[in-house]
Coordinates of C-alpha atoms and ligand atoms in Angstrom, one line a residue:
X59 CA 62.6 -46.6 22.0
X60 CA 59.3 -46.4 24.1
X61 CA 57.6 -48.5 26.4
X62 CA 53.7 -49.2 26.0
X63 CA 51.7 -48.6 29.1
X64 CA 48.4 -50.1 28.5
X65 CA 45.7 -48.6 31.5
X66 CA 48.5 -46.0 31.9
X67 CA 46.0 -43.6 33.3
X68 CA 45.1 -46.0 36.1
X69 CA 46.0 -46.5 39.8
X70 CA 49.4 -48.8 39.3
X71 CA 49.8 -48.0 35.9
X72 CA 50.3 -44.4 36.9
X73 CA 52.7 -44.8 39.2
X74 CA 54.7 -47.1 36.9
X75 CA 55.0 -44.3 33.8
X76 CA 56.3 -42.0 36.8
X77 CA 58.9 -44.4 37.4
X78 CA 59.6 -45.1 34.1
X79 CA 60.0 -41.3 33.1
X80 CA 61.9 -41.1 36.3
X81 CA 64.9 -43.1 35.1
X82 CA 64.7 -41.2 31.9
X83 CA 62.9 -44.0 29.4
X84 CA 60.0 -42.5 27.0
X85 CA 56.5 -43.5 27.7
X86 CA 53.5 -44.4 25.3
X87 CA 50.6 -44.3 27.0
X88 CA 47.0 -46.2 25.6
X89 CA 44.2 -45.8 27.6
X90 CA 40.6 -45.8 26.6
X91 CA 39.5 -44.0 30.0
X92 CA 36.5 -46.3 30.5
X93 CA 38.0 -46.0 34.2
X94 CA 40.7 -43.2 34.4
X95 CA 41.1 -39.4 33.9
X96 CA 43.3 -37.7 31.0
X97 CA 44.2 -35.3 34.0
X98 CA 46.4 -38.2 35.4
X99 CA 48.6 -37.1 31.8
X100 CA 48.7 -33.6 33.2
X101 CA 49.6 -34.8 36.7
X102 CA 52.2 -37.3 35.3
X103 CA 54.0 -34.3 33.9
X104 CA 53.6 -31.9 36.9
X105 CA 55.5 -35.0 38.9
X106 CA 58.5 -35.9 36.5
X107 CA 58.7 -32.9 34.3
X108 CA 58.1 -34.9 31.1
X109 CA 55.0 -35.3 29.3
X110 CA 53.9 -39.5 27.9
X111 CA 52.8 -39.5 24.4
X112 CA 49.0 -40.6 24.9
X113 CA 46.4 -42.3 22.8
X114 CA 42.8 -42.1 23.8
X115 CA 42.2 -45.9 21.9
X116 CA 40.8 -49.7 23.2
X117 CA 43.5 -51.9 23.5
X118 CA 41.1 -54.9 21.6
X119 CA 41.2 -52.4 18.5
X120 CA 43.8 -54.6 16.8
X121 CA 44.5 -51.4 14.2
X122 CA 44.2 -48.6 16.3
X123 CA 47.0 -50.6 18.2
X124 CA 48.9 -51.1 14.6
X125 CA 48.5 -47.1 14.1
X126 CA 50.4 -46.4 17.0
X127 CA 53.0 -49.1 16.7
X128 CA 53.4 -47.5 13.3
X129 CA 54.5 -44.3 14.7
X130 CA 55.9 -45.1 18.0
X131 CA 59.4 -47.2 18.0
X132 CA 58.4 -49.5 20.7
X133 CA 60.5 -51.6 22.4
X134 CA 58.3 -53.7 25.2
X135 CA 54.5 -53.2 27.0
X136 CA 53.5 -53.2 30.5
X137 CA 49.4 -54.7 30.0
X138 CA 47.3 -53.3 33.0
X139 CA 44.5 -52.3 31.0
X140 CA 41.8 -54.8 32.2
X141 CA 38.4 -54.7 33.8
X142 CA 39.4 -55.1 37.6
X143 CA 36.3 -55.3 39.5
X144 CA 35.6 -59.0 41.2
X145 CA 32.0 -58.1 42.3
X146 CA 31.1 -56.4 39.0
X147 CA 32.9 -59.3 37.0
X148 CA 30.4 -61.9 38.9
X149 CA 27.3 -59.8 37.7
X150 CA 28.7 -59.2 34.0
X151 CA 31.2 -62.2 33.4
X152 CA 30.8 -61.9 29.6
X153 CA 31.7 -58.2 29.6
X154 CA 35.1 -59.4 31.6
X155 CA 35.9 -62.1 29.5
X156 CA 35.5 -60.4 26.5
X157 CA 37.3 -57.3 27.3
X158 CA 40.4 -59.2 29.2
X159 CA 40.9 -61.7 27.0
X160 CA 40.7 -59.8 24.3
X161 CA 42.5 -57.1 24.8
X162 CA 45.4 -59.0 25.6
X163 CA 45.5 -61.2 22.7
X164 CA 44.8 -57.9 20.2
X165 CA 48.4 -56.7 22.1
X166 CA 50.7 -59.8 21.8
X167 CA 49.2 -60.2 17.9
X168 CA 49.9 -56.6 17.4
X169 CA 53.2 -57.1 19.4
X170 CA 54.5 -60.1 17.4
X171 CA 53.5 -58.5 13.9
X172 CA 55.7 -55.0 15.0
X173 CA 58.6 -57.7 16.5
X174 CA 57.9 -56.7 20.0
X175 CA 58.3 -59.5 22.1
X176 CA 58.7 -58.8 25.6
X177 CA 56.0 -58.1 27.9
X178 CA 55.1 -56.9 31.2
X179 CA 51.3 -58.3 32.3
X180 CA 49.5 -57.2 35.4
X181 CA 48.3 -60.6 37.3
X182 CA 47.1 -61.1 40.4
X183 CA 47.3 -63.0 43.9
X184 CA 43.7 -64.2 43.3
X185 CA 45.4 -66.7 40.8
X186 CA 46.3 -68.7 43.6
X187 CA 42.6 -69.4 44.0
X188 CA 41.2 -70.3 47.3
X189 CA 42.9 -73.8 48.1
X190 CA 46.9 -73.4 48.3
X191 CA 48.1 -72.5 51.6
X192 CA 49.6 -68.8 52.5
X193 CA 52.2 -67.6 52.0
X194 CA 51.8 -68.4 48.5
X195 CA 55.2 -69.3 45.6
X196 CA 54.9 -69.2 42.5
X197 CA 55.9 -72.7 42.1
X198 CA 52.2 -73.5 43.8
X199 CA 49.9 -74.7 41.4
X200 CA 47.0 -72.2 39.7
X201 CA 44.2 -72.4 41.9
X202 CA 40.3 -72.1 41.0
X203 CA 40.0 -68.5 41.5
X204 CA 36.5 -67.3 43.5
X205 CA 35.5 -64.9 40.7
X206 CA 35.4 -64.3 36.4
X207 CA 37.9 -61.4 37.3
X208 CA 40.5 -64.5 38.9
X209 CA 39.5 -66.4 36.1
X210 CA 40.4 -64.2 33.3
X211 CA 44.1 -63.7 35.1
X212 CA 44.7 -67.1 35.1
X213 CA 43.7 -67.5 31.5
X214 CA 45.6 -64.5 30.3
X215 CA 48.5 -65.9 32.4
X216 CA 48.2 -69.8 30.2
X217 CA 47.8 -67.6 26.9
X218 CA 50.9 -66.1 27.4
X219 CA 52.8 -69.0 28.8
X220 CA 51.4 -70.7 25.5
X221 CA 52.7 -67.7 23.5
X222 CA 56.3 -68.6 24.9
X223 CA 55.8 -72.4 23.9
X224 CA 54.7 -71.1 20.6
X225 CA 58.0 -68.6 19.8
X226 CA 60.5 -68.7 22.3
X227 CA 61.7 -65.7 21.3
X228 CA 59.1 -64.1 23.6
X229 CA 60.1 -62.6 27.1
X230 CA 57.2 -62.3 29.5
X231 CA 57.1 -61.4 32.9
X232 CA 54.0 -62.4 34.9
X233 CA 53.7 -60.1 38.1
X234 CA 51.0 -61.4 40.5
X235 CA 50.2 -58.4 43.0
X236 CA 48.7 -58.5 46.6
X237 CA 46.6 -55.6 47.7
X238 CA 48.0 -52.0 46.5
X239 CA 46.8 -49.3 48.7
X240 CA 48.5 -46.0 49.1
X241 CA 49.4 -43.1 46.4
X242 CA 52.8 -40.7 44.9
X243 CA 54.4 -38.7 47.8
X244 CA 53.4 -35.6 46.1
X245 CA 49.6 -36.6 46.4
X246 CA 49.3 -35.5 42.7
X247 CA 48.1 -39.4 41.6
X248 CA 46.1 -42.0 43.6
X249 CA 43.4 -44.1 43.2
X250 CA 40.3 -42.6 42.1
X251 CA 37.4 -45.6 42.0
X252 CA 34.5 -44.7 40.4
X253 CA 31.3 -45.2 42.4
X254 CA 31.3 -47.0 45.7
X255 CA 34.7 -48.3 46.7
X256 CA 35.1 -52.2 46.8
X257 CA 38.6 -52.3 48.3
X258 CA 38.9 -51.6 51.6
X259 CA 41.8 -48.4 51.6
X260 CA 40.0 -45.9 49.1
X261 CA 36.8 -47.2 51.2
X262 CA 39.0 -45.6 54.3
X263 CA 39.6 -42.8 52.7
X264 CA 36.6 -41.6 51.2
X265 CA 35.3 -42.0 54.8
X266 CA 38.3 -39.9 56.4
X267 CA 37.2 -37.1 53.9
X268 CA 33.7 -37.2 55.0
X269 CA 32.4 -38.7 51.7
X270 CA 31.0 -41.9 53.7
X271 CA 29.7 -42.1 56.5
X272 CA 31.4 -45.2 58.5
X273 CA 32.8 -48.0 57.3
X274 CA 31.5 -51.5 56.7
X275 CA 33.8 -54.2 58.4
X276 CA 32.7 -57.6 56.9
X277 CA 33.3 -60.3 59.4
X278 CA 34.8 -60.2 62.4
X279 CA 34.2 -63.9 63.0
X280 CA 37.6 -65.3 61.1
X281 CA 40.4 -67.2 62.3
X282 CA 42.8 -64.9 62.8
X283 CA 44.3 -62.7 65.2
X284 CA 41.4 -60.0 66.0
X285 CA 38.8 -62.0 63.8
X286 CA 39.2 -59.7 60.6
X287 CA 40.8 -60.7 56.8
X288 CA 44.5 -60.4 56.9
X289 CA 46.0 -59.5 53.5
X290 CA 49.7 -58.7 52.5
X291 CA 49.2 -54.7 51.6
X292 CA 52.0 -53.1 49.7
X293 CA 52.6 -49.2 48.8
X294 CA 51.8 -48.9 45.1
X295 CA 55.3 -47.3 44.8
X296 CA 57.0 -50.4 45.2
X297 CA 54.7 -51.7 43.2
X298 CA 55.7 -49.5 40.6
X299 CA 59.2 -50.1 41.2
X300 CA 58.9 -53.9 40.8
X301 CA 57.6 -53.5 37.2
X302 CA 60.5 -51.5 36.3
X303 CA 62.6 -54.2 37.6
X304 CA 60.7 -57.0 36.0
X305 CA 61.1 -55.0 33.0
X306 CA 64.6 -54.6 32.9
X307 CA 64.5 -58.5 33.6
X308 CA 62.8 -59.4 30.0
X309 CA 66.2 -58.0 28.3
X310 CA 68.6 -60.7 30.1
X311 CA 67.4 -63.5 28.7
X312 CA 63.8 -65.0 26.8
X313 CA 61.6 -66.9 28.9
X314 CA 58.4 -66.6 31.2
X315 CA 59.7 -65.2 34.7
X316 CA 56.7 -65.1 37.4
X317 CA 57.0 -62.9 40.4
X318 CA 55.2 -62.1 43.7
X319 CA 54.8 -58.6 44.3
X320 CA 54.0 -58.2 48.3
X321 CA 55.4 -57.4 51.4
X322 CA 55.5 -60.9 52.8
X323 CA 53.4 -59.3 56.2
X324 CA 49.6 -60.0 56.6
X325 CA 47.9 -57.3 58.6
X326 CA 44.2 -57.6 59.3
X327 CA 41.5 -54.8 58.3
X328 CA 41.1 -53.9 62.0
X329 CA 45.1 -53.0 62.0
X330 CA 44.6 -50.9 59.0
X331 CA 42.2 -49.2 60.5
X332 CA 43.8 -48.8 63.3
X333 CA 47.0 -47.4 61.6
X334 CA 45.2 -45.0 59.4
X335 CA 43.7 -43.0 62.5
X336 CA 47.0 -43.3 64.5
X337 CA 49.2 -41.7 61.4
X338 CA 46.7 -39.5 59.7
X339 CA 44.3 -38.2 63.6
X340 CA 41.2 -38.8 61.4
X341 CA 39.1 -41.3 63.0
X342 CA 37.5 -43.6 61.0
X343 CA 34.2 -45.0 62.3
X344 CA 33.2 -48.3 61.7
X345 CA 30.5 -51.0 62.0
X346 CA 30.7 -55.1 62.1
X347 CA 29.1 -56.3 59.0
X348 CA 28.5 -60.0 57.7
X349 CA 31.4 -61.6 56.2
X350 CA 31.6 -60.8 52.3
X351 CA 30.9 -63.7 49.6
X352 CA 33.8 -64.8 48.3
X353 CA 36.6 -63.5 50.9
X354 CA 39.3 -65.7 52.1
X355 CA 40.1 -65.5 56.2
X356 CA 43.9 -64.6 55.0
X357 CA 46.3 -64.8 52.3
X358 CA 50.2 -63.1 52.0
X359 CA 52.8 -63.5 49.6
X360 CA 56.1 -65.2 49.8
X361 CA 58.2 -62.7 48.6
X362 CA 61.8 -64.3 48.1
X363 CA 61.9 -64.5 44.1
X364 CA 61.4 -60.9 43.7
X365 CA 64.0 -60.6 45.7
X366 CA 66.5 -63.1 44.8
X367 CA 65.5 -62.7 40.5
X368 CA 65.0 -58.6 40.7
X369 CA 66.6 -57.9 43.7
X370 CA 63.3 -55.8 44.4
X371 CA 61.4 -56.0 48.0
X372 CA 59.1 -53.7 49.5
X373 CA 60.5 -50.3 51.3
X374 CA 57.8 -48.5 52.5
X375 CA 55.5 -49.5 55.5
X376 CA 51.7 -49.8 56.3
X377 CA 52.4 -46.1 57.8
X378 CA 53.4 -44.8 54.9
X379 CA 50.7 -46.2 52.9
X380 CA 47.9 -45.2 55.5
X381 CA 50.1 -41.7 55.6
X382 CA 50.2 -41.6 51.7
X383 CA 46.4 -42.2 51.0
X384 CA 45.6 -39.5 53.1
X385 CA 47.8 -36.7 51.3
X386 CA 46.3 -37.9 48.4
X387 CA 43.0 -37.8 49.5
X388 CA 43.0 -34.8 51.2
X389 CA 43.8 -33.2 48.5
X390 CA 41.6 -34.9 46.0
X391 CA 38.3 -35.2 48.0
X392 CA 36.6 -36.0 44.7
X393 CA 39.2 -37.8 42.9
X394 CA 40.3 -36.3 39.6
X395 CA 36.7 -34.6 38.5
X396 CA 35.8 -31.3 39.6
X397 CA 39.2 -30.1 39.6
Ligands
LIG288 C1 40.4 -56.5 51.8 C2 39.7 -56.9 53.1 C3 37.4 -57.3 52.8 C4 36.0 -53.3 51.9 C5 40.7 -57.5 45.9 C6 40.8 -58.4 44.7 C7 42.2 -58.6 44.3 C8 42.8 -57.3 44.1 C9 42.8 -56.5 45.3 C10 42.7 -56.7 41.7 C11 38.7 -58.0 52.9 C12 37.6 -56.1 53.7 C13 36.8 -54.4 52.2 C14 35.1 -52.8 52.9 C15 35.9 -54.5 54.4 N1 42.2 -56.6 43.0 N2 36.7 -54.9 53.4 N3 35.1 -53.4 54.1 O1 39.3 -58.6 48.4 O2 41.7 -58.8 49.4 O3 41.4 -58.2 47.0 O4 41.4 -56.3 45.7 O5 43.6 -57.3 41.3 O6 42.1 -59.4 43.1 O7 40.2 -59.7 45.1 O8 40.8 -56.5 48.7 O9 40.4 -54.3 49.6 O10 38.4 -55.6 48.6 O11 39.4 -56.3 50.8 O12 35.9 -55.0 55.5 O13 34.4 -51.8 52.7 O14 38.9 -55.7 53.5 O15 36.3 -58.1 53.4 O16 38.7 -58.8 54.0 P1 40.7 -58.1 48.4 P2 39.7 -55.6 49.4

């Protein structure tokens, strides 16, 4: 029996098939590579020693999806493939909806006519919108997210809790993440964005290799601690790890389980910074810029139901994920192309 790793290609969903493979489970990867590299397959192997089965195919192409199902014994999905950018999704928020809502109802109909009926979806902290207090439960309320990329979370996150009210024999883990940064130990696989970096670590790195110039700091007028955005940063390893746990989770019992995945620890973009240079000696220079549209001052994740439901809390520290980028980087200067 496999797992489905939709966006398996990608920057978490990568890391998760390692893990998978890791402890021995078989892997189907679908990935349409409108943002990823087949050479994450090949690097997926070099890592574990196994090879995924992959399909090149959209996940909103209901019968390409059936095709596979057909020949693949599947036994659960992990959904991360999903258009992720907040600042592209406010200048195309049709292409967003379509694609993220679609996609994940094309799966769980596909899903449910196979009898596959647990389910691993990739959420987000931005759920929590701009209103409920850090560190944020689960238990608080959806918020009104700032962007059509928050907005499609939360309504993929009601679809599927609709789903469950529909068939409860469904199992559905909901996995809200904080702010991945880092990359594998063996520097083989890390995040690769296309075009100018929005998030602040690859921005960091692609500096430290010389690809940008300095970095833009926006805002240093917040009310925190040095005046930079604090956000709960967590090594995409334990990332990784969480959905393996969430996974196993999905076979004790059906329901809809919704987990936290951060550190519980705010640390500000000056303190990343900071921590980059001190662990890696590269410095990276920087400049004040105006505060960005839509950022919140600071938000961090209460991280006790992972911990209590999964037993699952984060391991490594911001020096390892400052430590981790670089390796990566370092070695990949230009990502995945030109290799
Ligand atoms: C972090 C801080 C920026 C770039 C976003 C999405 C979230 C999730 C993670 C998908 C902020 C500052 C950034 C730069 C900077 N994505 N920054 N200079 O905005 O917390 O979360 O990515 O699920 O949904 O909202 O992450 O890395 O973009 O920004 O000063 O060049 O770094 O202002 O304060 P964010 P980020």
């Amino acid at each position: 029996m496999s797992i489905l790793v939709t966006g398996g290609c990608g920057y978490i969903g990568s890391h998760t098939v390692v893990e998978l493979l890791n402890l021995g489970k078989e892997v189907v990867i679908v990935d349409d590579l409108s943002n990823a590299s087949a050479k994450v397959v090949d690097r997926i192997e070099e890592i574990t020693g196994k090879r995924p089965s992959f399909y090149q195919q959209d996940v909103v192409d209901k019968d390409g999806l059936r095709s596979i199902f057909k020949k693949e014994q599947i036994e659960a999905s992990i959904h991360f493939a999903a258009f992720k950018a907040v600042g592209e999704s406010v200048q195309k928020p049709g292409a967003y909806y379509e694609n993220n809502i679609m996609s994940i109802l094309s799966l769980v109909e596909v899903m449910a006519e196979f009898d596959v009926k647990k389910i691993v979806f990739s959420s987000s902290a931005t759920v929590y919108g701009s209103l409920n207090p850090s560190p944020y439960k689960e238990d608080m309320p959806v918020g009104v997210p700032t962007s059509p990329y928050g907005q499609t979370k939360v309504m993929c996150e009601q679809i599927l809790r609709d789903i469950y009210i529909s068939d409860n024999n469904w199992s559905i883990s909901l996995l809200r993440y904080f702010n991945p940064i880092g990359a594998h130990e063996s520097g083989l696989i890390g995040e690769d964005p296309s075009g100018i970096p929005n998030n602040l670590m690859p921005f960091i790195a692609q500096v430290a290799v010389g690809k940008r110039e300095f970095l833009n700091i926006f805002g240093d007028d917040y009310e925190t601690q040095d005046g930079t955005c604090v956000r709960d940063y967590i090594h995409v390893v334990d990332l990784a790890k969480g959905h393996v746990k969430a996974l196993d989770k999905l076979n004790q019992a059906p329901d809809v389980y919704t987990y936290n995945l951060g550190s519980g620890q705010g640390t500000s973009v000056l303190e990343l910074v900071h921590t980059f240079v001190a662990v890696t000696g590269v410095d990276i220079p920087y400049k004040m810029a105006p505060r960005r549209a839509g950022d919140l001052a600071s938000f961090y994740a209460n991280a006790d139901k992972a911990l209590a439901d999964l037993n699952w809390k984060t391991e490594k520290s911001i020096e390892d994920m400052c430590r981790d980028t670089w390796n990566w980087q370092s070695k990949n200067p230009n990502g995945y192309e030109n290799q």
